[in-house]
mmCIF file of C-alpha atoms and ligand atoms in Angstrom:
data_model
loop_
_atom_site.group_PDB
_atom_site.id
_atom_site.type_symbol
_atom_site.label_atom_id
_atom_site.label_comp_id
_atom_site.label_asym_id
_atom_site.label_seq_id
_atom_site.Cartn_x
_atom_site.Cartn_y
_atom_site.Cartn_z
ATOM 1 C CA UNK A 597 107.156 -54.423 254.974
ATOM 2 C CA UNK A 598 109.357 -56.401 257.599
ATOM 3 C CA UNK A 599 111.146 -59.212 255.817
ATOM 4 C CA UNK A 600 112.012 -61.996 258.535
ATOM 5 C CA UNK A 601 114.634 -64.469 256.905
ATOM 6 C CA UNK A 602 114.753 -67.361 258.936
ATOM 7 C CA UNK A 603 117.302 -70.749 257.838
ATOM 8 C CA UNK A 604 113.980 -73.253 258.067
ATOM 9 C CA UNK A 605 110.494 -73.704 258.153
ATOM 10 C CA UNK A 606 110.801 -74.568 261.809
ATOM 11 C CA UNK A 607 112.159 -71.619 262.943
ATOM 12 C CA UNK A 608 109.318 -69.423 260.810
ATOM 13 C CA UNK A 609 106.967 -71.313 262.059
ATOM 14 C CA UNK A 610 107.976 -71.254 266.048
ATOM 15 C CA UNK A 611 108.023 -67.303 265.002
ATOM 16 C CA UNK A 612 104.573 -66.977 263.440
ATOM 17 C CA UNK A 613 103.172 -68.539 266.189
ATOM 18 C CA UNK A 614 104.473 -66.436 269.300
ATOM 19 C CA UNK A 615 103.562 -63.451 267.474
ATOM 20 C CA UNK A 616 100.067 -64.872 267.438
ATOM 21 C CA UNK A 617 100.141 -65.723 270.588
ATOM 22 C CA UNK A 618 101.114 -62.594 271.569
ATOM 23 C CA UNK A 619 98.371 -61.114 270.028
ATOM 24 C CA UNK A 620 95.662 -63.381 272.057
ATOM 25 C CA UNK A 621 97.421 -62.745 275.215
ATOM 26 C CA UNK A 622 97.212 -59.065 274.764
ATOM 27 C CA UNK A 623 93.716 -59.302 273.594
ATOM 28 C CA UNK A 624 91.821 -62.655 274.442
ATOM 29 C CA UNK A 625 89.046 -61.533 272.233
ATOM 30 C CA UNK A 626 91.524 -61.603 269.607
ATOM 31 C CA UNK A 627 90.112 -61.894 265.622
ATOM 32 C CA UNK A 628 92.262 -64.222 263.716
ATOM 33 C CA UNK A 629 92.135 -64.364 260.136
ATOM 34 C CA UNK A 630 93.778 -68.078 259.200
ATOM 35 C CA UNK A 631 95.047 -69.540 255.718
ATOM 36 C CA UNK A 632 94.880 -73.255 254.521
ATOM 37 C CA UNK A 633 97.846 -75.007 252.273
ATOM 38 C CA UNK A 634 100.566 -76.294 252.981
ATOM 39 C CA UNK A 635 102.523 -73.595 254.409
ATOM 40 C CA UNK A 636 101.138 -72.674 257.822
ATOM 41 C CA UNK A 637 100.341 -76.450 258.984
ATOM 42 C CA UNK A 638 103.749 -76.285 261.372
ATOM 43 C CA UNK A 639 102.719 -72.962 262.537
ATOM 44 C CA UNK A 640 99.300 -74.452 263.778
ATOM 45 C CA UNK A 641 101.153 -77.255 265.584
ATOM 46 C CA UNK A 642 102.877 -75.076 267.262
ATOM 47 C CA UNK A 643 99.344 -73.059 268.498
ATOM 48 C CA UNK A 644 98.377 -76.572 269.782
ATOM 49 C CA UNK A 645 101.556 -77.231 271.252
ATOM 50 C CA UNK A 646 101.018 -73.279 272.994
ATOM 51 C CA UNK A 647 97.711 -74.317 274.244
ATOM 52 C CA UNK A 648 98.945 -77.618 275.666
ATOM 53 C CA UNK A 649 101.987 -76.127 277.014
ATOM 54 C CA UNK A 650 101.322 -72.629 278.201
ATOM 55 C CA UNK A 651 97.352 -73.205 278.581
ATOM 56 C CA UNK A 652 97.458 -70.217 275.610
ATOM 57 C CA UNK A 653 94.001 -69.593 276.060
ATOM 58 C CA UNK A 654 91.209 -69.200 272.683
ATOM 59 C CA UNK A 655 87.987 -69.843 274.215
ATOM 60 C CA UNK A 656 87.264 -66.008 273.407
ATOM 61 C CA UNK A 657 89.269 -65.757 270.142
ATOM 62 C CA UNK A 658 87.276 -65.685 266.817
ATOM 63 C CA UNK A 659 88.279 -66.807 263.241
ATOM 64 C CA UNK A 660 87.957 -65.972 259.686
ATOM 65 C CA UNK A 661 89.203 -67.787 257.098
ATOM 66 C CA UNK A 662 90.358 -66.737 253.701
ATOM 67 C CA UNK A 663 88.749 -68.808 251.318
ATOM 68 C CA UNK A 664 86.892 -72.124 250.856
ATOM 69 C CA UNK A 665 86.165 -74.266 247.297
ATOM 70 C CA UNK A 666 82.423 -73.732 245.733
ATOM 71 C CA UNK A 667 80.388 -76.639 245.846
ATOM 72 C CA UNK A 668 82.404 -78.895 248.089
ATOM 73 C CA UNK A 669 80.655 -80.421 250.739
ATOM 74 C CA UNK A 670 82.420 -79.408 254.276
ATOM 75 C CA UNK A 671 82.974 -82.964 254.999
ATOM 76 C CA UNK A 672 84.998 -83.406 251.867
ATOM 77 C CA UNK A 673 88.619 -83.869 253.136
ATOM 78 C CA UNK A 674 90.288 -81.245 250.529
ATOM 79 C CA UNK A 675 87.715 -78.569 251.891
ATOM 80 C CA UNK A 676 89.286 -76.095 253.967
ATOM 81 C CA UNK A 677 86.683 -76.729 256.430
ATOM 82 C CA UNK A 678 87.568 -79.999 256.698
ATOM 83 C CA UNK A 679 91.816 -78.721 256.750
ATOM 84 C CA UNK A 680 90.852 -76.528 259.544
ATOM 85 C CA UNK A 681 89.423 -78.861 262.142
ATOM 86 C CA UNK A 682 92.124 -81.171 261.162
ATOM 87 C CA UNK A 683 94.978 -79.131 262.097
ATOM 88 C CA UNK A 684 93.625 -77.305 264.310
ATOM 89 C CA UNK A 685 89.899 -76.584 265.536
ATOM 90 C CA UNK A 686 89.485 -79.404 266.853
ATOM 91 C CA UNK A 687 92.518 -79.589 269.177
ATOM 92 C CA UNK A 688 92.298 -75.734 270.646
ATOM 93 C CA UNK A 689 89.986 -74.958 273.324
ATOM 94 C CA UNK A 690 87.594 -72.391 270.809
ATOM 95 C CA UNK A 691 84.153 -70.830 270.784
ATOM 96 C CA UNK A 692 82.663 -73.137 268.462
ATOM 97 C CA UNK A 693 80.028 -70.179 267.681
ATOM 98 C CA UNK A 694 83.114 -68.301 266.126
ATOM 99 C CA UNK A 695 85.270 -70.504 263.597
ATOM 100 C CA UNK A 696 83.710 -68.535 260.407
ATOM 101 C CA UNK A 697 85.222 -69.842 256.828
ATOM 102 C CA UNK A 698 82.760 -68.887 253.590
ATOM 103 C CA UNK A 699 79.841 -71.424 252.599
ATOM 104 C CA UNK A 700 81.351 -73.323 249.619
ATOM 105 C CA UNK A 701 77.428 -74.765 249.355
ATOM 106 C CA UNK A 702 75.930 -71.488 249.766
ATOM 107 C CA UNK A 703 72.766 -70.713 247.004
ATOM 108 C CA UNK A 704 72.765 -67.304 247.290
ATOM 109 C CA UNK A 705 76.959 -66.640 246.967
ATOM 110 C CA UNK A 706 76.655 -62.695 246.534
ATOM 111 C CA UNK A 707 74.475 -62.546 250.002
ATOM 112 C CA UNK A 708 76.982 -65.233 251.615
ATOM 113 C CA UNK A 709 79.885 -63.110 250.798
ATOM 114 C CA UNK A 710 78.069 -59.750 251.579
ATOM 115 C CA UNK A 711 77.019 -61.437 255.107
ATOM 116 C CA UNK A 712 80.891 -62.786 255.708
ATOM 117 C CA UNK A 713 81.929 -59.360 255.433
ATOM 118 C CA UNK A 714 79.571 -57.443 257.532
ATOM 119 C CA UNK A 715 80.717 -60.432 260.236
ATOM 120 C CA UNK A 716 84.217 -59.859 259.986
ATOM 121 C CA UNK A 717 83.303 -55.886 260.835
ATOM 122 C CA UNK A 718 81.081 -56.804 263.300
ATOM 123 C CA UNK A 719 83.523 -58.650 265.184
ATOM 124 C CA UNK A 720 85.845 -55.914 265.241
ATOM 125 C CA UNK A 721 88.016 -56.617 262.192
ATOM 126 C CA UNK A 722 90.722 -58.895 262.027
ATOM 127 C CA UNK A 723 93.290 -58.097 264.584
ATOM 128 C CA UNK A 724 96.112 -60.687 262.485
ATOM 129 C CA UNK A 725 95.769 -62.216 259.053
ATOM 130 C CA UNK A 726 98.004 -65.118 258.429
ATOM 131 C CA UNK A 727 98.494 -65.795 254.733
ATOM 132 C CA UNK A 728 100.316 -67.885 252.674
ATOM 133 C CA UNK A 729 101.019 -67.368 248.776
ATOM 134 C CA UNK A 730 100.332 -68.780 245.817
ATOM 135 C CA UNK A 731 103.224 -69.937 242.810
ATOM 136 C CA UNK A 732 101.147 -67.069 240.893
ATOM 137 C CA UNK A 733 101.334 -64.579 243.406
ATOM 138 C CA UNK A 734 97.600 -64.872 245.010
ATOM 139 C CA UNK A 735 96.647 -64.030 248.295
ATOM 140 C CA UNK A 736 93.857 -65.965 249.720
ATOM 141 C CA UNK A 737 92.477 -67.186 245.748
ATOM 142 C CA UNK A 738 92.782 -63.442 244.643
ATOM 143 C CA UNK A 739 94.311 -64.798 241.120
ATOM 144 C CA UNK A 740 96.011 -62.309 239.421
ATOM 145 C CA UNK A 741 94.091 -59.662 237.653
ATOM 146 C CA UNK A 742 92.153 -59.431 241.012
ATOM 147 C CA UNK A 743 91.180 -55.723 241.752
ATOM 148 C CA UNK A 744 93.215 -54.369 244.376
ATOM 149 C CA UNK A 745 90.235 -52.896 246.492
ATOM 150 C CA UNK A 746 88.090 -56.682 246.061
ATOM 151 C CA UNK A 747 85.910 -57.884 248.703
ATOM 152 C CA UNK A 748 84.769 -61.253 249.137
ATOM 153 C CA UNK A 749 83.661 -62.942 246.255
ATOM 154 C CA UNK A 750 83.559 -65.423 243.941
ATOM 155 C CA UNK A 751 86.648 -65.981 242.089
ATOM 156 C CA UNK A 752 87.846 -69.135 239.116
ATOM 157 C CA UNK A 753 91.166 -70.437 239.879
ATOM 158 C CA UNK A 754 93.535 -70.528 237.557
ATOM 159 C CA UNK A 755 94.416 -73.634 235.530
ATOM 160 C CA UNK A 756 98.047 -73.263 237.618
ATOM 161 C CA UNK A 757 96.417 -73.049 240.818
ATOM 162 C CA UNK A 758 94.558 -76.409 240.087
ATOM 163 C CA UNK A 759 97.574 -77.468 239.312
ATOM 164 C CA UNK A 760 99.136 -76.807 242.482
ATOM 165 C CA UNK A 761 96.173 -77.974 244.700
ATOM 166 C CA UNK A 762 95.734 -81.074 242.682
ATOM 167 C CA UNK A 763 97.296 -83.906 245.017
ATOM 168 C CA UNK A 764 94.412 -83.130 247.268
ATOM 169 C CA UNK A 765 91.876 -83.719 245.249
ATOM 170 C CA UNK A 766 93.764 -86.699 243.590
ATOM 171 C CA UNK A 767 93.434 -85.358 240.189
ATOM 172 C CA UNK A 768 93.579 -81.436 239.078
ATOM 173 C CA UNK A 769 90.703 -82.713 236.657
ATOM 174 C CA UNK A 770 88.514 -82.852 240.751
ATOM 175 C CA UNK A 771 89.595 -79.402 241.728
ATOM 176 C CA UNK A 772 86.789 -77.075 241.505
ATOM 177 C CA UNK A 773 87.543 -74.236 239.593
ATOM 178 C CA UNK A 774 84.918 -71.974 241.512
ATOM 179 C CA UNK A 775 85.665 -70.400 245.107
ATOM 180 C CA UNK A 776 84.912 -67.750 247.089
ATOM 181 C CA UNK A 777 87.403 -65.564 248.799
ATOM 182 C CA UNK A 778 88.139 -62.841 251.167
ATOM 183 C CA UNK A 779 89.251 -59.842 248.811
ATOM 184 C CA UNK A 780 92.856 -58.229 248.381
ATOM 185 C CA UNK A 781 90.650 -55.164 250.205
ATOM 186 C CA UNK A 782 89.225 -57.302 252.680
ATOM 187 C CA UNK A 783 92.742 -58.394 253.555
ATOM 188 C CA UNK A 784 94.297 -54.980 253.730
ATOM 189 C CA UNK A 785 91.712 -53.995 256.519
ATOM 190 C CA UNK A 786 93.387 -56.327 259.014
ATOM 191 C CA UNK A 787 95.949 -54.552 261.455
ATOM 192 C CA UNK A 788 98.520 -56.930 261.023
ATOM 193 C CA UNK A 789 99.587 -59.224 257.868
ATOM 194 C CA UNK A 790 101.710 -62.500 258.167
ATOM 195 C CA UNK A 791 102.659 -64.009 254.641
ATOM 196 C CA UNK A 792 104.641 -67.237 254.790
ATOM 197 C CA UNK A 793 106.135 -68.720 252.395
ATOM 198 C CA UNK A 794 108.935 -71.373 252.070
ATOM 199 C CA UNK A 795 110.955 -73.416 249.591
ATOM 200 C CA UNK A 796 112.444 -72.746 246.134
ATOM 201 C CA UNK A 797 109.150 -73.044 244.360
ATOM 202 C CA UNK A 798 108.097 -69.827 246.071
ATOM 203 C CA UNK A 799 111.005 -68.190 245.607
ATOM 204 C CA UNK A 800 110.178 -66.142 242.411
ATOM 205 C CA UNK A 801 106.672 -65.000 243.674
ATOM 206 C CA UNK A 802 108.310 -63.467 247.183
ATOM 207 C CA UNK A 803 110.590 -61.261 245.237
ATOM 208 C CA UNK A 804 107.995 -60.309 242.743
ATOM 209 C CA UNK A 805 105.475 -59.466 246.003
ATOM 210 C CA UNK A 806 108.350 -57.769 248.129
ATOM 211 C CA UNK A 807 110.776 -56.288 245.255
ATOM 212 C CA UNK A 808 108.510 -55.851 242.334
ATOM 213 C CA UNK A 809 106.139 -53.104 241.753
ATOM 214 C CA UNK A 810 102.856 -53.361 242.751
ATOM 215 C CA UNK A 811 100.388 -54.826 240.020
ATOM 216 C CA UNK A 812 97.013 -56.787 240.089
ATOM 217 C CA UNK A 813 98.819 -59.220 238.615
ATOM 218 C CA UNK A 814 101.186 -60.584 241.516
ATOM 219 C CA UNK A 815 98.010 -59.706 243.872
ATOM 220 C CA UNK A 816 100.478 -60.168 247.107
ATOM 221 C CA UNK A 817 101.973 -57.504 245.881
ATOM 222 C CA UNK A 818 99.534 -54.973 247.629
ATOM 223 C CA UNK A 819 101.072 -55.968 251.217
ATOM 224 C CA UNK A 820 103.892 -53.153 250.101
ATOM 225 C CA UNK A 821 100.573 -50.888 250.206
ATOM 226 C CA UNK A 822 99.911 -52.478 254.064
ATOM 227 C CA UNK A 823 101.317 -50.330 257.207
ATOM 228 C CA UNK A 824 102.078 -53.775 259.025
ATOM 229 C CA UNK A 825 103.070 -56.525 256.795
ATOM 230 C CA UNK A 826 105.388 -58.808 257.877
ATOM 231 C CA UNK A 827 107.077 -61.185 254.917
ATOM 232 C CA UNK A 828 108.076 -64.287 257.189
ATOM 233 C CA UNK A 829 110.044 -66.490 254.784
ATOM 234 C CA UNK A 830 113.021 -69.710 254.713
ATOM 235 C CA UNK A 831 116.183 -69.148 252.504
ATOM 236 C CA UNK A 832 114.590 -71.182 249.938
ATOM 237 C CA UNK A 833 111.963 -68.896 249.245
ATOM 238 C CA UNK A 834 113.861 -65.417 249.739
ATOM 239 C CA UNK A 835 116.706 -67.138 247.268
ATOM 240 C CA UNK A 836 115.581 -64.539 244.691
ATOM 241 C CA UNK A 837 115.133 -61.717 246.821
ATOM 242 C CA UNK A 838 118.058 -58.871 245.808
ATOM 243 C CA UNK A 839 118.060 -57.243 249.505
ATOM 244 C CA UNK A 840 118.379 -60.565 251.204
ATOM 245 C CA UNK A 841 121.512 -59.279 253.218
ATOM 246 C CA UNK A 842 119.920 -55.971 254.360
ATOM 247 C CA UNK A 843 116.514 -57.929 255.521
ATOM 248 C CA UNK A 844 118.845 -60.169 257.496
ATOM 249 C CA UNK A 845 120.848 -57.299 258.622
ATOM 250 C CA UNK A 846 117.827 -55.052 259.452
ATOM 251 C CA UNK A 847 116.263 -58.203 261.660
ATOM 252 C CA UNK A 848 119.442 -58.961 263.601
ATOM 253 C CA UNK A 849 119.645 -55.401 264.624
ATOM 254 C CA UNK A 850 116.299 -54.141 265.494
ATOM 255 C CA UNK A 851 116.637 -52.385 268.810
ATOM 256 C CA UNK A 852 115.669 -54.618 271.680
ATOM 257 C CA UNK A 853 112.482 -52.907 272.505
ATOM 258 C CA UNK A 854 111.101 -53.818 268.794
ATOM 259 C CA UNK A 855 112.570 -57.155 269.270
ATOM 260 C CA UNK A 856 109.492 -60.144 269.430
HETATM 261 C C1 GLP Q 1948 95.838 -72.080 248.162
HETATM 262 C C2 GLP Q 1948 95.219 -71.240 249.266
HETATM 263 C C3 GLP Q 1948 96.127 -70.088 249.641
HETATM 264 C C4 GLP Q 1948 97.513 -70.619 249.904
HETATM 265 C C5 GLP Q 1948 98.054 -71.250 248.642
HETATM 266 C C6 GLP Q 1948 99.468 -71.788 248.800
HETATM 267 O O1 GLP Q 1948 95.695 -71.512 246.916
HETATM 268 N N1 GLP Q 1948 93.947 -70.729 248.916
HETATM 269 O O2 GLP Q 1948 95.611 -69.430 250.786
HETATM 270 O O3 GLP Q 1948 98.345 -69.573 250.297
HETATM 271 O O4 GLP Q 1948 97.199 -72.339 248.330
HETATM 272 O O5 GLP Q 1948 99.418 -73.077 249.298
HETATM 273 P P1 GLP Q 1948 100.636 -73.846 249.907
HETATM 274 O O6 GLP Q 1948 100.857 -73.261 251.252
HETATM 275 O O7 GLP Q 1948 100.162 -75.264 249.978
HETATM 276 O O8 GLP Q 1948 101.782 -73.656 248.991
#
């Protein structure tokens, strides 16, 4: 794992996005894998700002996204669906034919999920996974307990997680408690991992997921199991993070051809 320490969201976020832009410019065909929440909003402002800017170019690029609530209609403005064209569909120059996120409505959810992942391997695989983490340690909504090896599936959020997501939905009692989600396997296929995560409140699941051991039940955890997972976090959120000081020490001296 790479731990990148940076003094603000800002700064993470400027970060995040070059390195996805440098994927897209090495590969315009690129396969993104995106995240919704709070924590990766900047970092798709700053993709807009790329493509207004530097004319970064996604009109071959195709998407996957992690997760998306059960039975919430795509228009519904808590659905990820709807999060995504907010922030950023809508204002990049994309495929429309290849923005994929799972169908929340779908009637058949075991042939929806199978079908999501035989489309993220026909396209290739996902060349860069952005993720964000949960206060309980889940990737995507793999709640703890998740097996390790999962592929995309249904999955009931825990009563914290509704918690968390309730000022969306203007009441935690409105949060679904069913979605369906790309698995902690599903995850591990793609060639590079991002995982954000900033402020105090996320402090204690980033050194459980980068210092602890590797369990089901901090399911972030299994990025110490990935060959190219980069932990790009504030001071806030490494705060309980015992090798802070060699992270930071380790970034600030990487040899200039590793440097980003
Ligand atoms: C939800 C999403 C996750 C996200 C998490 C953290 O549970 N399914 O993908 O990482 O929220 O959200 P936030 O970034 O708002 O803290």
């Amino acid at each position: 794992m790479e731990v990148i320490i940076k003094p603000d969201t800002h700064a993470a976020a400027r970060l995040a996005a070059r390195k996805i832009a440098a994927v897209i410019r090495e590969k315009p065909g690129a396969v993104l894998g995106l995240a919704t929440g709070r924590t990766p909003v900047e970092t798709y402002e700053r993709l807009v700002e790329l493509r207004r800017t530097e004319g970064l170019d996604f009109s071959r690029v195709t998407t996957f996204n992690l997760d998306e609530y059960v039975g919430l209609d795509p228009k519904h403005p808590a659905s990820y669906h709807a999060y995504m064209e907010g922030v950023l569909f809508s204002k990049i120059n994309l495929d429309r034919g290849r923005n994929y996120l799972p169908d929340g409505l779908s009637t058949d959810v075991p042939k929806t999920c199978r079908e999501y992942e035989d489309r993220i391997r026909a396209a290739g695989g996902i060349d860069i996974q952005i993720l964000g983490i949960g206060s309980d340690g889940h990737l995507g909504f793999n709640e703890p307990s998740s097996s390790l090896a999962s592929r995309t599936r249904i999955k009931t959020l825990t009563d914290r997680t509704r918690k968390d997501n309730a000022a969306f939905f203007g009441g935690e009692d409105k949060v679904p408690r069913h979605v369906i989600t790309m698995g902690l396997g599903t995850i591990m296929d793609a060639r590079v991992c991002i995982l954000m995560a900033f402020g105090r409140k996320k402090a204690t699941a980033v050194a459980q997921a980068v210092e602890g051991p590797v369990t089901a039940m901090v399911p972030a955890s299994i990025l110490q199991m990935h060959p190219a997972a980069i932990v790009l976090i504030d001071d806030e959120a490494a705060s309980e993070l015992k090798r802070a000081d060699y992270y930071r020490w380790v970034y600030d001296h990487k040899p200039a051809w590793q440097k980003d």
